Amino acid sequence: MDKIVKAIPLDNYRIEIQTTSGISGIFDVKPYLGGSAFKELANESYFRLVRPIRHGIAWPHEQDFSSDTIIWDIQNAQQSAPEDSANATLLS
């Protein structure tokens, strides 16, 4: 399992991520904020307390995401980004 070596909080509930294997990208936490376990993350000051741990990221009150989830989301977003850009151009 890949380890997260960098987790920098950004605006709009996104986190800049880098892993030991060199995977990097932006992890969007917004889709998870509706879940009861992650409600506290909606507080932006608390959200910014994110830190890398073992094989993922975590906050002080034990909310966490595994590196598997983070990497899957980043890769899924990167694969769909060119399509979204092409569709936006076609719709303009």
GROMACS .gro file of C-alpha atoms in nm:
model
   92
    1MET     CA    1   0.000   0.000   0.000
    2ASP     CA    2   0.127   0.345  -0.097
    3LYS     CA    3   0.207   0.599   0.174
    4ILE     CA    4   0.099   0.962   0.161
    5VAL     CA    5   0.401   1.188   0.209
    6LYS     CA    6   0.236   1.524   0.144
    7ALA     CA    7  -0.114   1.647   0.230
    8ILE     CA    8  -0.156   2.021   0.188
    9PRO     CA    9  -0.505   2.163   0.247
   10LEU     CA   10  -0.632   2.390  -0.030
   11ASP     CA   11  -0.943   2.603  -0.075
   12ASN     CA   12  -1.282   2.447  -0.143
   13TYR     CA   13  -1.216   2.129   0.062
   14ARG     CA   14  -0.941   1.997  -0.161
   15ILE     CA   15  -0.605   1.854  -0.056
   16GLU     CA   16  -0.283   1.844  -0.257
   17ILE     CA   17  -0.147   1.489  -0.226
   18GLN     CA   18   0.184   1.319  -0.303
   19THR     CA   19   0.260   0.950  -0.243
   20THR     CA   20   0.581   0.751  -0.199
   21SER     CA   21   0.536   0.604  -0.548
   22GLY     CA   22   0.520   0.951  -0.706
   23ILE     CA   23   0.144   0.974  -0.759
   24SER     CA   24   0.032   1.331  -0.704
   25GLY     CA   25  -0.286   1.525  -0.752
   26ILE     CA   26  -0.577   1.693  -0.584
   27PHE     CA   27  -0.807   1.494  -0.355
   28ASP     CA   28  -1.154   1.650  -0.337
   29VAL     CA   29  -1.315   1.590   0.003
   30LYS     CA   30  -1.645   1.768  -0.083
   31PRO     CA   31  -1.828   1.451  -0.193
   32TYR     CA   32  -1.764   1.298   0.151
   33LEU     CA   33  -1.877   1.592   0.367
   34GLY     CA   34  -2.239   1.469   0.379
   35GLY     CA   35  -2.145   1.153   0.567
   36SER     CA   36  -2.190   1.168   0.943
   37ALA     CA   37  -1.828   1.065   1.009
   38PHE     CA   38  -1.700   1.361   0.807
   39LYS     CA   39  -1.940   1.642   0.911
   40GLU     CA   40  -1.675   1.807   1.126
   41LEU     CA   41  -1.455   1.853   0.817
   42ALA     CA   42  -1.703   2.115   0.690
   43ASN     CA   43  -1.547   2.351   0.945
   44GLU     CA   44  -1.270   2.497   0.732
   45SER     CA   45  -1.035   2.564   1.025
   46TYR     CA   46  -1.065   2.202   1.134
   47PHE     CA   47  -1.035   2.078   0.773
   48ARG     CA   48  -0.695   2.250   0.749
   49LEU     CA   49  -0.560   2.032   1.034
   50VAL     CA   50  -0.520   1.737   0.794
   51ARG     CA   51  -0.193   1.546   0.811
   52PRO     CA   52  -0.041   1.239   0.642
   53ILE     CA   53  -0.043   0.924   0.857
   54ARG     CA   54   0.078   0.571   0.782
   55HIS     CA   55  -0.118   0.483   0.468
   56GLY     CA   56  -0.352   0.780   0.437
   57ILE     CA   57  -0.450   1.116   0.583
   58ALA     CA   58  -0.623   1.200   0.910
   59TRP     CA   59  -0.761   1.474   1.133
   60PRO     CA   60  -0.731   1.510   1.513
   61HIS     CA   61  -1.070   1.351   1.591
   62GLU     CA   62  -0.981   1.038   1.394
   63GLN     CA   63  -1.155   1.105   1.064
   64ASP     CA   64  -0.937   0.950   0.795
   65PHE     CA   65  -0.906   0.840   0.434
   66SER     CA   66  -0.688   0.552   0.317
   67SER     CA   67  -0.430   0.601   0.045
   68ASP     CA   68  -0.628   0.353  -0.170
   69THR     CA   69  -0.936   0.579  -0.163
   70ILE     CA   70  -0.730   0.891  -0.224
   71ILE     CA   71  -0.534   0.743  -0.516
   72TRP     CA   72  -0.850   0.601  -0.676
   73ASP     CA   73  -1.022   0.941  -0.654
   74ILE     CA   74  -0.719   1.127  -0.792
   75GLN     CA   75  -0.677   0.885  -1.084
   76ASN     CA   76  -1.050   0.883  -1.158
   77ALA     CA   77  -1.056   1.265  -1.162
   78GLN     CA   78  -0.750   1.280  -1.389
   79GLN     CA   79  -0.905   1.033  -1.635
   80SER     CA   80  -1.233   1.223  -1.655
   81ALA     CA   81  -1.074   1.571  -1.674
   82PRO     CA   82  -0.986   1.561  -2.049
   83GLU     CA   83  -1.341   1.449  -2.132
   84ASP     CA   84  -1.489   1.728  -1.923
   85SER     CA   85  -1.265   1.982  -2.096
   86ALA     CA   86  -1.360   1.849  -2.440
   87ASN     CA   87  -1.729   1.854  -2.353
   88ALA     CA   88  -1.703   2.210  -2.223
   89THR     CA   89  -1.541   2.314  -2.551
   90LEU     CA   90  -1.813   2.142  -2.754
   91LEU     CA   91  -2.089   2.306  -2.551
   92SER     CA   92  -1.941   2.656  -2.585
   0.00000   0.00000   0.00000
